[in-house]
Structure formats: structure tokens, C-alpha cells
Amino acid sequence: MNYQSDNKGYYGTFGGAFIPEMMYQNINQLQNCYLEIIESSTFKQEFRQLLEDYAGRPSPLYYSDRLSEHYNTHIYLKREDLNHTGSHKINNTIGQILLAKRLGKTRIIAETGAGQHGVATATVCARAGLECIVYMGEVDVARQSPNVEKMKMLGAEVRSVQSGSKTLKDATNEAIRDWINNPVDTHYIIGSVVGPHPYPDMVARFQSVISEEIRVQLKAKTGRETPDYVIACVGGGSNAAGAFYHFLNDPDVKLIAVEAAGKGVASGESAATTQLGRPGVLHGSRSLLMQTADGQVIEPYSISAGLDYPGIGPMHANLFITKRAQFLSATDDEALKAALYLSQKEGIIPALESAHALAALEMIEFKPDEIIVVNISGRGDKDMETYLKYYQSLK
Amino acid sequence: MENRIISLFQRKDKNILSVYFTAGYPNLNDTQAIISQLELNGADLIEIGMPFSDPVADGLVIQQSSEIALKNGMTIHLLFQQLKEIRKSVSIPLILMGYLNPVMQYGIENFCKQCSETGIDGTIIPDLPLEIYEAEYKVYFEKNSLSNIFLITPQTPEERIRKIDACSKGFIYMVSSSSTTGAKESVGNEQIIYFERIQKMELNSKRLIGFGISDMASFERASNYANGAIIGSAFITALSGEPSLERNVLTFMQKFQ
């Protein structure tokens, strides 16, 4: 089975480019040239060099003695939290800024939830000398303020979005509106494997360096290129797309995607799209979508701003429907508990998003000889306020 | 049955005034009254907006009217109920305009059938691109004599405009500038250059210009280069507030007499 998109951007029945005519020129241009550009040797060389010298790749694959002991198996942590800017998001923004430069664009826009993609975009824009505007929901501006300050220091303008639930979905709407109003000079750096074709495929390709490295690192450490499990959190799904990418056609590798259950899947305050959603169209592609019977998008909820999104990328919708990946969900509490556990057992404070992936370790029965890779997509600096509150509540 | 959009353009070639409003705004059950008042006061064509939670092609005014309409309880089901008797009193062409997802959830085939039974003449679905429409949806629209209207913008290349022209039944919706709805309130020289460029292409389809048409001056300016123009955000702004819906529609439409 092929789990990649076809040339029109479809993963099975999901994907495509459902865009208003106002976006046609930009999307059509990207569709026609993205592969040629990103597969060219000069692009690849520049991209690789920056990943290495600027972002600090390869990120380590770290064997966690204490988690392995606790769960009686072999657990490796893919340390995307150690990248420059603190998450996997930099992999994609480095790729897209190089693309934008080649397209002659001078102005960059982005949406952000947790602020990690916003910071990663502001970072590459500073380096490239391009104007940068980041849309961020008002709720997220408040709960991820360290990242807002970072973006400002990097020279970006952060526009607080007041519409809807004032989170990631609404920031994405506003970024799309900006692009409609500024079609000539602007490139939109989408931060996840969502949006119209070619974004899901393009972002997945830029993030695929994660699984490419895992294969090499695992081989060096264990003699095996493939683990038994790869576990990653899914909001839109970019870190999971990157962590799964080079294992999609290895059926023995179990792919575990962990969604945010919020206060519980049935609580009415959740972001577990595969459990709560149906096929629908939002932000330019057909995917699974949390919506009412009338097709209005339901406002999701998660304590983690990066997972607080009512859809998932079309690639993941297809992995869910075809059962290639298993989808689990972790509640706010389970994620907080997992974050605290990793902090105190391994001295690594993970991002709240990544903590959802860690929470899945509690949900699976591993065998002692199995190899598990958990993608630690980001570090927890931005979440300290939330963590402190939680920690104090335990006292 | 003859499509009312096509007969409108056969009857009237200039200064066609099309008005958009969001169904369910300002109040849930204003739909019929707004349509009747618009016809009474000289609208040639009405675009009835089906509200969506995430209207990415719309500016603030239509975003807010959509949000209120949804809070009021508007759905496509309810809208069809409200419009059930509309053809007993209203004879101008009616178009339903909205985003793809609610229509998809209603069921495309059923939606087209309901449109036909209700006396709806056309649809505008901005996030349903031409290619996907032609490949997957056209059959249902044509079976029910619905004109699905396509947009062009200042960015649309000539070759694509020709393609859209060939696929259009009814009219082409010319978006006046590269923007979301209600972003500009006038028609400037940059737009005029674009209008002239399109005029010179001598397309087969009729053309209405929308986005940024807010008053008689912008309406007349745009109408010089097309068969007429479309007003949306400005009308919605005028609808809210005192004294009454009827007076508000009347006062607004008098500006275009």
C-alpha cells in the first residue's frame, strides 16, 4: 500500500486542494514547482547544511535507561527538543524559507498555536532578512507568552487573533485571509502537514529527516534499522509525519499517533479528531474534522496549544482509516503526569505536546526485547507556567 | 424549467444589482423578509449566504454576521424550510452562497435536489475549485439546472479565465481586487485596469463585479465594465440596528435608485 500522496495531493480519499480562487495562483505555483525545487541538488545541499550547522542536527537518539527499566522494554527518545528554537518545527521552516527565497517572495506569514512554529518562522526570517508576521490566537498569546516575546525579539510582528475560539484554527483562518489579501509578495509558511496540496506532502518531506536519522542512529546503536514502535503526538501532525515517514512501508514497525483527549474524549472538551471527527473540508484539504451534524467546525480543547486543532493532516487521516497507524489519546492529566515523570527520571522537561506521546507508554503492553522510539518533539520551557501550576496543585 | 439567472441577463444587460446577505442575520427568521424587501426595492439578484464557522474568504463583517447567524441557530436544513414557499412571492433569481463543508455534510446530491425544489437558481461555493467541481460535482448541479458560479480575481491568468468562461453558466463573479470581502470600500484605478483587461477579452459569459462595492459611486464605476455588481458587506452593515429591517433595506436600496 502507498501511504504517500498522489500528484494531486490525495492520500486515499483525503487531501486535495479545496481553495478559493483567490489562492489559486500561489497554490498552483507551489504545486508545479515544489518538487523540482526541493529535490534539486543545490537546494538539498543548502537545506542539509543549515539543518546541521544552524539547527544542530542530527538530533540525538537517546536511550532512556530509567524509562526502559520502568516499562521493562527498550525506550529511545528522539531528541527534537534539542534543536535550535526548541522543537522539530525548525526543520520545516528552514526548508520553506529556502523555497520562499527561490520564489522571490519578500514577506512571510505563519500561524502558530504553541508558538513553536511561530518562533521557528521568526528565526529563519531574521536570518533571511524577510518581513515576518505571525498570527496567533488570543488564548494562545496568553498561555504561551515566552514564545510571543521571543518572536518579537526576533523581529516578527505577532498579530493576536480574536475570532472563533481564538486558538490555532482561527490563527490559520487569519493567515489564509492575509495571503488572499497579499498574493504577490507573500509566502505562507504553514507549520503542519495540513492545508491544501502541496503543503501536507511538502511539510512531511521537510520533517522526514527525523525518521531518516532514526534509522541510521538505531542501526548504529542496536544493529537494527527499524524499531518495533514509533510513538508521536498529533495535532496537525507534522512531528508524527516526520517520525513515521521512513517507516510507512515497514509493516513491522507499529506507528502510534497520540491525540489530545483534553478533559476526556467524551467530555465535550477534547481535540481527539479521529475519535470525534468525520470527513470534511477545512483549511484547503479534505480530512477528518471535528464538526457538528450541520458541518460547522467544533472548537477543540486541549491544555496543549500545539494539539488544540479540530482536524488532522490528510496523511494521518489516511493512516487512521487504513489502520496503518494506531491512534491513541491522552488527557491533560495523563500528559502532565508523563511530563513530570520524564523530568524527574531523566532530567528532560518535554513540551506539553510531546508529553502526550510519553503518556502513551502507559497504554501499551511492551515486550522486554522490543525497541520503542518516542519522538520528543519539543522542550517544555514555554509550558513552565502550566507545569508549575500542576506541580503546586500536587503539593 | 428556465433558469432565472439566464433569463435575467437576457432581459437586462447593464447595471444589474446583486445583493448578498447572510441567512439567519440579524435574526434567525429574517430570511424571507429580507428577500422580499430586496426584490421590492429593486434588487435584480439575491445571494443568500449559508453561514460557516470558518469563512476564510470573508472579512470581518461577514465573519461576524456568520457567527451571529450560527448562534441564532441557522442551518442549511432550516434555510430550505424558510425558503419553501419563497417562489409564491418572489420571482427574481436566487443564489445560495457558502463554503463547501456544510454543503458536503448536507449531501451534495440532496442539496442540489433541494435547491431545485425550492426554486434556487444557482450556487457560489468559493472553496470548491473548478477542477474538482467538473470532475466530481457537476453532474448533480446540472441535473437540477443549477448554475454554479465561478470566481476570477486580478491574479487569475488569461488561460484560466478562458477555461472558467467555457465552464460558466449564468455569470462569472469578478472579484474586484486581491482581497477578502469587505476589505476595501471603493474601486480604484488599479481595479479599473483589471476591469478593462477582462472587458477586452470579450468573454462569452456575463460578468458581475463584487468585493469593494459599497455605494452608488463604486456600483456605477464597476458596472461600466461589466453587466452589474454585487454588494455584500455594506448591505450587512446597513441591516443591523434601528429602526426596522424594512426601513433599513429601503434606506440602503434607495442609494442605488
XYZ file of C-alpha atoms in Angstrom:
652
model
C 0.000 0.000 0.000
C 1.184 3.513 -0.781
C 0.868 5.945 2.111
C 2.271 8.924 0.241
C 0.174 11.448 -1.625
C -0.540 11.169 -5.341
C 0.280 14.014 -7.720
C -2.929 15.837 -6.828
C -2.180 15.653 -3.140
C -4.561 12.825 -2.231
C -3.818 10.282 0.456
C -6.532 7.796 -0.405
C -9.691 9.908 -0.272
C -8.098 12.628 1.902
C -6.140 15.700 0.857
C -6.543 17.669 -2.358
C -6.656 21.439 -2.687
C -10.040 22.936 -1.774
C -9.091 26.561 -2.138
C -10.922 29.707 -3.131
C -9.927 31.129 -6.492
C -8.093 33.967 -4.687
C -5.411 31.460 -3.639
C -5.186 29.653 -6.952
C -2.108 31.389 -8.343
C 0.051 30.831 -5.284
C -1.065 27.257 -4.682
C -0.789 26.352 -8.343
C 2.707 27.788 -8.489
C 3.734 25.770 -5.428
C 2.159 22.599 -6.822
C 4.024 22.995 -10.075
C 7.446 23.773 -8.694
C 7.859 22.470 -5.155
C 9.246 19.070 -6.059
C 11.593 20.406 -8.674
C 12.964 22.966 -6.215
C 13.255 20.830 -3.098
C 14.672 17.850 -4.977
C 17.339 19.941 -6.728
C 20.890 19.281 -5.602
C 21.627 22.916 -4.718
C 18.510 23.131 -2.536
C 19.239 19.830 -0.850
C 22.790 20.865 -0.100
C 21.773 24.207 1.380
C 18.959 22.616 3.378
C 21.217 19.867 4.775
C 23.949 22.317 5.650
C 21.566 24.553 7.579
C 19.976 21.621 9.385
C 23.449 20.626 10.513
C 25.151 23.944 11.280
C 22.186 26.100 12.213
C 19.580 23.769 13.692
C 22.109 21.398 15.266
C 21.122 18.190 13.537
C 21.232 15.297 13.743
C 19.253 15.402 16.955
C 20.360 12.658 19.354
C 18.600 9.351 19.716
C 18.901 8.845 23.444
C 18.483 5.522 25.211
C 16.457 6.146 28.319
C 17.656 3.706 30.974
C 15.084 4.699 33.503
C 12.022 4.664 31.266
C 13.237 1.363 29.816
C 13.553 -0.082 33.283
C 10.195 1.283 34.378
C 8.305 -0.086 31.376
C 10.504 -3.203 31.134
C 11.428 -2.662 27.490
C 13.889 -0.612 25.405
C 12.930 3.024 25.024
C 14.746 5.554 22.890
C 13.912 9.238 22.855
C 14.356 11.169 19.609
C 15.527 14.498 20.935
C 13.856 17.066 18.660
C 13.674 19.214 21.793
C 17.407 19.817 21.397
C 17.049 21.511 18.015
C 17.609 25.227 17.695
C 14.374 27.020 18.766
C 13.405 24.000 20.857
C 11.325 21.799 18.598
C 11.044 19.942 15.307
C 9.343 22.985 13.740
C 12.687 24.421 12.594
C 13.130 21.542 10.089
C 10.141 22.746 8.096
C 10.752 26.477 8.389
C 14.331 26.142 7.130
C 13.012 24.255 4.121
C 10.187 26.670 3.415
C 12.267 29.826 3.793
C 14.722 28.491 1.205
C 11.762 27.775 -1.047
C 10.278 31.247 -0.475
C 13.604 32.854 -1.393
C 13.716 30.887 -4.631
C 10.156 32.007 -5.407
C 11.232 35.631 -4.947
C 8.879 36.248 -2.016
C 9.755 39.062 0.384
C 7.112 38.750 3.071
C 6.427 35.697 5.237
C 3.280 34.867 7.179
C 2.646 31.980 9.540
C 0.063 30.674 12.005
C 1.068 29.339 15.361
C -0.560 27.526 18.268
C 2.038 26.806 20.934
C 4.277 29.418 19.383
C 6.953 26.885 18.433
C 6.219 27.231 14.732
C 5.956 30.998 15.134
C 9.365 31.164 16.784
C 10.863 28.816 14.180
C 9.443 31.002 11.403
C 10.556 34.272 13.018
C 14.015 32.717 13.404
C 14.511 31.794 9.755
C 13.034 35.125 8.653
C 15.527 37.007 10.819
C 18.346 35.076 9.198
C 16.954 35.583 5.694
C 16.148 39.262 6.262
C 12.465 38.828 5.371
C 9.474 40.537 6.937
C 7.606 38.132 9.230
C 4.046 38.266 10.515
C 2.763 35.545 12.830
C -0.920 35.001 13.558
C -1.665 33.590 16.980
C -4.968 33.150 18.792
C -5.528 35.456 21.731
C -5.859 32.482 24.104
C -2.525 31.101 22.944
C -0.823 34.503 23.174
C -1.756 34.429 26.852
C -0.799 30.821 27.609
C 2.477 30.771 25.630
C 3.808 34.219 26.408
C 7.542 33.319 26.442
C 7.267 32.393 22.779
C 5.442 35.637 21.972
C 8.335 37.587 23.488
C 10.853 35.506 21.538
C 9.090 36.187 18.245
C 9.100 39.897 18.969
C 12.783 39.873 19.867
C 13.484 38.079 16.597
C 11.837 40.960 14.763
C 8.499 39.388 13.896
C 5.133 41.034 14.290
C 2.711 38.900 16.312
C -0.930 39.515 15.446
C -3.334 38.374 18.122
C -6.418 36.726 16.576
C -9.788 37.488 18.173
C -12.135 35.337 16.095
C -13.680 31.958 16.947
C -12.065 30.049 19.796
C -9.002 32.324 19.497
C -6.653 29.345 19.052
C -4.769 27.571 16.259
C -7.717 27.074 13.889
C -8.557 30.775 13.989
C -4.915 31.795 13.598
C -4.849 29.614 10.466
C -8.016 31.288 9.114
C -6.444 34.684 9.634
C -3.185 33.689 7.944
C -5.154 32.429 4.927
C -7.030 35.756 4.801
C -3.735 37.615 4.909
C -2.462 35.567 1.960
C -5.643 36.288 -0.008
C -5.063 39.997 0.607
C -1.330 39.817 -0.229
C -0.985 37.302 -3.042
C 2.061 38.698 -4.831
C 4.907 39.264 -2.388
C 3.915 36.832 0.370
C 4.685 33.185 1.112
C 2.656 31.387 3.756
C 4.794 29.020 5.851
C 2.220 26.534 7.125
C 3.564 24.805 10.211
C 1.945 21.420 9.963
C 1.018 18.711 7.466
C -2.320 20.431 6.866
C -3.600 22.860 4.242
C -4.063 22.444 0.515
C -1.763 20.315 -1.629
C 1.273 20.591 -1.762
C 1.627 21.637 1.894
C 0.961 18.264 3.569
C 3.468 16.488 1.346
C 5.982 19.322 1.377
C 5.991 19.709 5.157
C 6.165 15.915 5.616
C 9.214 15.808 3.329
C 10.964 18.556 5.300
C 10.171 16.762 8.565
C 11.132 13.330 7.222
C 14.714 13.989 8.326
C 13.526 12.821 11.763
C 12.847 9.225 10.705
C 15.763 9.235 8.281
C 18.057 9.899 11.247
C 16.279 7.413 13.491
C 17.047 4.606 11.028
C 20.740 5.439 10.899
C 21.069 6.049 14.642
C 19.161 2.938 15.614
C 21.263 0.805 13.311
C 24.432 2.152 14.912
C 23.124 1.568 18.428
C 21.282 -1.734 18.063
C 22.188 -3.202 14.714
C 18.521 -2.814 13.681
C 17.274 -0.060 11.408
C 13.673 -0.375 12.448
C 12.120 -0.200 15.901
C 9.012 -2.096 16.964
C 7.154 1.110 17.774
C 7.363 4.767 16.834
C 5.266 6.984 19.074
C 4.467 10.645 18.342
C 1.828 13.186 19.304
C -0.585 14.504 16.665
C -2.212 17.923 16.461
C -1.992 18.705 12.767
C 0.634 16.010 12.747
C 3.964 17.355 11.491
C 6.276 15.735 14.024
C 4.424 12.440 13.653
C 4.631 12.710 9.858
C 8.380 13.226 10.159
C 8.857 10.423 12.668
C 6.704 7.943 10.669
C 7.814 8.923 7.171
C 10.616 6.429 6.509
C 8.809 3.634 8.353
C 5.497 3.838 6.484
C 6.406 0.911 4.261
C 7.852 -1.234 7.053
C 4.714 -3.028 8.211
C 6.513 -4.478 11.241
C 7.006 -1.004 12.682
C 3.935 -0.103 14.694
C 3.120 3.570 14.329
C 1.370 5.114 17.318
C -0.204 8.551 16.951
C -1.320 10.178 20.179
C -4.053 12.800 20.094
C -5.047 15.191 22.841
C -8.110 13.919 24.686
C -8.310 17.169 26.652
C -10.550 16.566 29.649
C -11.626 13.221 28.187
C -12.791 12.124 24.746
C -16.451 12.178 25.782
C -16.198 15.307 27.944
C -17.058 17.796 25.195
C -13.641 19.349 25.770
C -11.284 17.374 23.607
C -9.148 17.504 20.483
C -9.156 13.777 19.633
C -10.046 14.216 15.987
C -10.015 10.584 14.844
C -12.433 9.629 17.603
C -14.688 12.650 17.341
C -14.395 13.650 13.681
C -15.898 12.814 10.303
C -14.608 13.516 6.790
C -14.871 17.195 5.962
C -13.091 20.138 4.365
C -11.196 22.758 6.352
C -8.173 24.906 5.530
C -7.928 23.627 1.991
C -7.978 19.874 2.330
C -10.367 17.025 2.891
C -9.576 15.207 6.111
C -11.112 14.123 9.361
C -12.678 17.056 11.113
C -14.474 17.672 14.392
C -17.784 19.163 13.311
C -21.471 19.396 14.086
C -24.090 17.470 12.115
C -24.506 20.650 10.030
C -20.848 20.817 9.094
C -19.800 23.648 11.410
C -16.355 23.159 12.861
C -16.345 22.347 16.575
C -13.943 24.285 18.750
C -11.489 21.759 20.129
C -9.907 21.825 23.554
C -6.532 20.715 24.868
C -4.241 22.023 27.583
C -1.579 21.856 24.895
C -1.848 24.754 22.443
C 0.002 22.799 19.758
C -2.584 19.983 19.764
C -5.629 22.233 20.084
C -6.783 21.784 16.476
C -10.089 20.314 15.175
C -8.538 18.392 12.284
C -5.519 16.284 11.410
C -3.371 16.235 8.306
C -4.788 14.173 5.413
C -1.827 11.788 5.582
C -2.805 10.880 9.140
C -6.488 10.582 8.270
C -5.451 8.012 5.706
C -3.149 6.207 8.165
C -6.098 6.049 10.550
C -8.637 4.787 8.020
C -6.240 2.206 6.559
C -5.231 1.214 10.121
C -1.554 1.651 9.234
C -1.196 3.740 12.378
C -2.901 3.162 15.694
C -4.433 6.281 17.215
C -4.484 6.686 20.984
C -5.367 9.717 23.041
C -4.034 11.157 26.269
C -5.875 13.502 28.597
C -4.473 16.741 30.004
C -3.799 14.965 33.296
C -2.106 11.977 31.704
C 0.154 14.291 29.708
C 1.036 16.405 32.759
C 1.862 13.292 34.728
C 4.063 11.942 31.921
C 5.882 15.290 31.643
C 6.634 15.310 35.341
C 7.802 11.708 35.241
C 10.267 12.311 32.400
C 11.523 15.475 34.089
C 12.251 13.685 37.351
C 13.543 10.393 35.965
C 15.586 11.648 33.036
C 16.141 15.351 33.635
C 14.317 16.259 30.421
C 11.404 18.702 30.575
C 9.334 17.927 27.469
C 6.837 20.198 25.736
C 3.224 19.555 26.715
C 2.617 18.279 23.185
C 5.417 15.710 23.434
C 4.167 14.718 26.893
C 1.081 13.278 25.173
C 3.347 10.874 23.251
C 5.038 9.884 26.511
C 1.662 9.266 28.144
C 1.021 6.524 25.577
C 3.800 4.439 27.177
C 1.278 3.713 29.944
C -1.279 2.424 27.462
C 0.678 -0.244 25.595
C 1.942 -3.630 26.769
C 5.542 -3.818 25.573
C 7.656 -6.942 25.464
C 11.065 -6.829 27.160
C 13.003 -7.251 23.918
C 11.114 -4.625 21.945
C 12.528 -1.299 20.783
C 10.385 1.794 21.196
C 11.148 5.245 19.801
C 9.267 8.168 21.300
C 9.554 11.457 19.443
C 10.202 14.256 21.926
C 9.011 16.940 19.523
C 9.873 19.910 21.715
C 11.104 21.161 25.043
C 8.947 22.444 27.861
C 10.344 25.919 28.532
C 7.243 27.536 27.045
C 4.997 25.434 29.308
C 6.637 26.216 32.649
C 3.692 28.246 33.878
C 1.281 25.360 33.242
C 3.700 22.852 34.769
C 4.242 24.967 37.861
C 0.525 25.249 38.454
C 0.155 21.500 38.119
C 3.132 20.779 40.343
C 1.847 23.115 43.038
C -1.594 21.505 42.884
C 0.024 18.163 43.800
C 1.556 19.516 46.962
C -37.610 24.948 -16.195
C -35.829 28.010 -17.445
C -33.044 29.229 -15.222
C -33.929 32.673 -13.857
C -30.303 33.840 -13.867
C -30.008 33.231 -17.575
C -33.325 34.962 -18.331
C -32.337 37.921 -16.148
C -29.222 38.525 -18.231
C -31.248 38.098 -21.442
C -33.654 40.764 -20.241
C -31.173 43.148 -18.649
C -27.632 43.735 -19.786
C -26.477 46.695 -17.680
C -26.441 47.795 -14.063
C -27.616 44.510 -12.614
C -27.664 44.916 -8.854
C -26.987 41.755 -6.880
C -27.175 41.815 -3.103
C -25.663 39.330 -0.638
C -26.849 38.749 2.887
C -26.136 36.084 5.495
C -29.147 33.899 6.256
C -30.016 33.994 9.957
C -28.721 37.529 10.453
C -29.630 39.786 12.169
C -32.376 37.433 13.380
C -32.945 33.778 12.634
C -36.224 34.257 10.812
C -35.445 37.400 8.791
C -34.641 35.455 5.619
C -37.971 35.775 3.812
C -38.480 39.395 4.817
C -35.028 40.443 3.591
C -35.548 38.693 0.258
C -38.988 40.263 -0.249
C -37.788 43.730 0.714
C -34.785 43.465 -1.584
C -36.963 42.475 -4.537
C -39.452 45.200 -3.715
C -36.690 47.806 -3.634
C -35.039 46.946 -6.896
C -32.534 44.125 -6.402
C -32.124 42.099 -9.588
C -30.481 39.095 -7.987
C -30.031 37.873 -4.425
C -27.204 35.829 -2.963
C -28.288 34.100 0.227
C -25.298 33.294 2.414
C -25.205 29.958 4.199
C -23.121 30.760 7.287
C -19.966 28.773 8.071
C -17.834 28.762 11.195
C -14.596 29.344 9.272
C -15.206 31.677 6.321
C -11.627 32.177 5.126
C -12.504 34.289 2.076
C -14.513 36.754 4.140
C -13.603 39.891 6.008
C -14.783 40.955 9.418
C -18.358 41.997 8.551
C -19.365 38.666 7.004
C -17.385 36.752 9.648
C -19.414 38.446 12.337
C -22.768 38.097 10.591
C -21.985 34.391 10.081
C -21.075 33.935 13.716
C -24.307 35.582 14.862
C -26.373 33.621 12.333
C -24.899 30.348 13.612
C -25.520 31.376 17.211
C -29.097 32.150 16.203
C -29.369 28.555 15.005
C -29.130 28.800 11.230
C -28.520 25.548 9.335
C -28.952 24.519 5.702
C -31.926 22.359 6.755
C -33.622 25.328 8.357
C -32.794 27.610 5.449
C -34.536 25.286 2.995
C -37.564 25.247 5.304
C -37.596 29.042 5.417
C -37.383 29.206 1.622
C -40.013 26.542 0.980
C -42.732 28.995 -0.021
C -40.436 31.683 -1.427
C -41.390 31.151 -5.064
C -45.004 32.010 -4.277
C -43.983 35.625 -3.750
C -40.510 36.210 -5.183
C -39.602 35.993 -8.864
C -36.019 37.309 -9.136
C -33.174 34.775 -9.302
C -31.861 33.417 -6.011
C -28.404 32.035 -5.404
C -27.122 30.149 -2.373
C -23.588 31.059 -1.398
C -21.466 29.301 1.163
C -18.473 27.134 1.918
C -18.150 23.532 0.870
C -18.118 21.685 4.195
C -21.704 22.368 5.340
C -22.943 21.546 1.828
C -20.886 18.353 1.810
C -22.310 17.293 5.170
C -25.842 18.016 3.962
C -25.040 15.793 1.000
C -24.254 17.301 -2.396
C -26.869 15.358 -4.298
C -29.606 16.086 -1.799
C -28.532 19.746 -1.594
C -28.849 20.191 -5.367
C -32.232 18.472 -5.390
C -33.497 20.688 -2.548
C -32.238 23.786 -4.371
C -34.184 22.795 -7.440
C -37.369 22.016 -5.495
C -37.102 25.313 -3.616
C -36.569 27.372 -6.755
C -32.915 28.229 -6.219
C -31.188 29.085 -9.485
C -27.532 28.958 -8.685
C -24.755 28.425 -6.169
C -21.462 30.049 -5.280
C -19.098 27.797 -3.316
C -15.783 29.640 -3.097
C -13.706 26.725 -1.803
C -14.947 24.282 -4.429
C -12.408 24.790 -7.217
C -13.345 24.473 -10.863
C -11.407 21.239 -11.435
C -12.956 19.369 -8.502
C -16.411 20.678 -9.435
C -16.063 19.493 -13.019
C -14.744 16.074 -12.020
C -16.987 15.212 -9.096
C -19.923 17.531 -8.587
C -21.083 18.994 -11.881
C -23.404 16.115 -12.685
C -25.636 16.855 -9.664
C -25.761 20.588 -10.329
C -26.632 20.193 -13.998
C -29.250 17.562 -13.296
C -31.027 20.179 -11.181
C -30.483 23.111 -13.582
C -28.286 24.922 -11.071
C -25.750 27.460 -12.306
C -22.620 27.085 -10.240
C -20.848 30.431 -10.387
C -17.042 30.652 -10.538
C -14.823 33.487 -9.395
C -11.937 35.176 -11.138
C -9.505 37.587 -9.497
C -6.871 40.070 -10.698
C -4.387 37.210 -10.292
C -6.223 34.710 -12.490
C -4.170 34.037 -15.632
C -5.792 34.557 -19.023
C -5.740 30.887 -19.936
C -7.606 30.018 -16.753
C -10.141 32.798 -17.301
C -10.865 31.278 -20.724
C -11.338 27.883 -19.104
C -13.672 29.322 -16.440
C -15.562 31.192 -19.154
C -16.122 27.970 -21.058
C -17.408 26.183 -17.934
C -19.625 29.028 -16.704
C -23.364 29.044 -16.869
C -25.083 32.145 -15.557
C -22.259 34.595 -14.957
C -18.661 35.000 -13.869
C -18.095 36.557 -10.455
C -15.261 39.034 -10.859
C -13.528 39.642 -7.545
C -12.538 43.297 -7.862
C -9.235 43.141 -6.042
C -6.975 40.626 -4.349
C -8.756 40.640 -1.042
C -11.271 39.098 1.289
C -14.806 40.508 1.277
C -15.384 43.982 2.659
C -11.655 44.779 2.816
C -11.923 47.809 0.544
C -14.785 50.239 0.195
C -14.077 51.659 -3.214
C -12.985 50.906 -6.739
C -9.623 52.432 -7.601
C -7.562 52.825 -10.741
C -5.786 49.537 -10.249
C -9.154 47.785 -10.370
C -10.208 49.721 -13.460
C -7.114 48.499 -15.333
C -8.085 44.936 -14.439
C -11.743 45.501 -15.396
C -10.631 46.847 -18.780
C -8.305 43.925 -19.338
C -11.163 41.484 -18.749
C -13.568 43.537 -20.858
C -11.156 43.329 -23.786
C -11.110 39.546 -23.547
C -14.685 39.512 -24.917
C -15.754 36.532 -22.850
C -18.908 34.595 -23.651
C -20.142 34.791 -20.081
C -21.878 37.687 -18.399
C -19.919 39.294 -15.585
C -20.775 40.771 -12.212
C -18.157 42.538 -10.119
C -18.061 42.025 -6.382
C -15.847 42.831 -3.339
C -15.372 46.513 -2.520
C -18.733 47.637 -3.934
C -20.333 49.640 -1.157
C -22.233 52.610 -2.593
C -23.674 54.137 -5.772
C -20.288 55.519 -6.871
C -18.476 52.184 -6.668
C -21.509 50.377 -8.106
C -21.622 52.665 -11.155
C -17.888 52.579 -11.624
C -17.816 48.789 -11.624
C -20.964 48.459 -13.723
C -19.302 50.385 -16.541
C -17.036 47.411 -17.082
C -19.433 44.536 -16.511
C -23.128 43.686 -16.524
C -23.503 44.844 -12.978
C -22.118 44.487 -9.492
C -22.582 42.705 -6.186
C -22.930 44.286 -2.769
C -22.351 42.272 0.389
C -20.602 43.643 3.451
C -22.022 47.172 3.044
C -25.582 45.783 2.976
C -24.987 43.614 6.030
C -23.639 46.604 7.940
C -26.757 48.571 6.980
C -29.091 45.755 8.074
C -28.268 45.852 11.725
C -29.692 48.396 14.089
C -32.685 50.707 14.200
C -35.319 51.427 13.122
C -36.507 48.205 11.451
C -35.431 45.632 8.925
C -37.838 47.002 6.302
C -36.660 50.599 6.771
C -33.003 49.543 6.765
C -33.366 47.671 3.475
C -35.345 50.532 1.954
C -32.867 53.208 3.065
C -29.953 51.183 1.759
C -31.543 50.365 -1.598
C -32.642 53.970 -2.174
C -28.982 54.866 -2.555
C -28.954 52.834 -5.738
C -32.057 54.294 -7.382
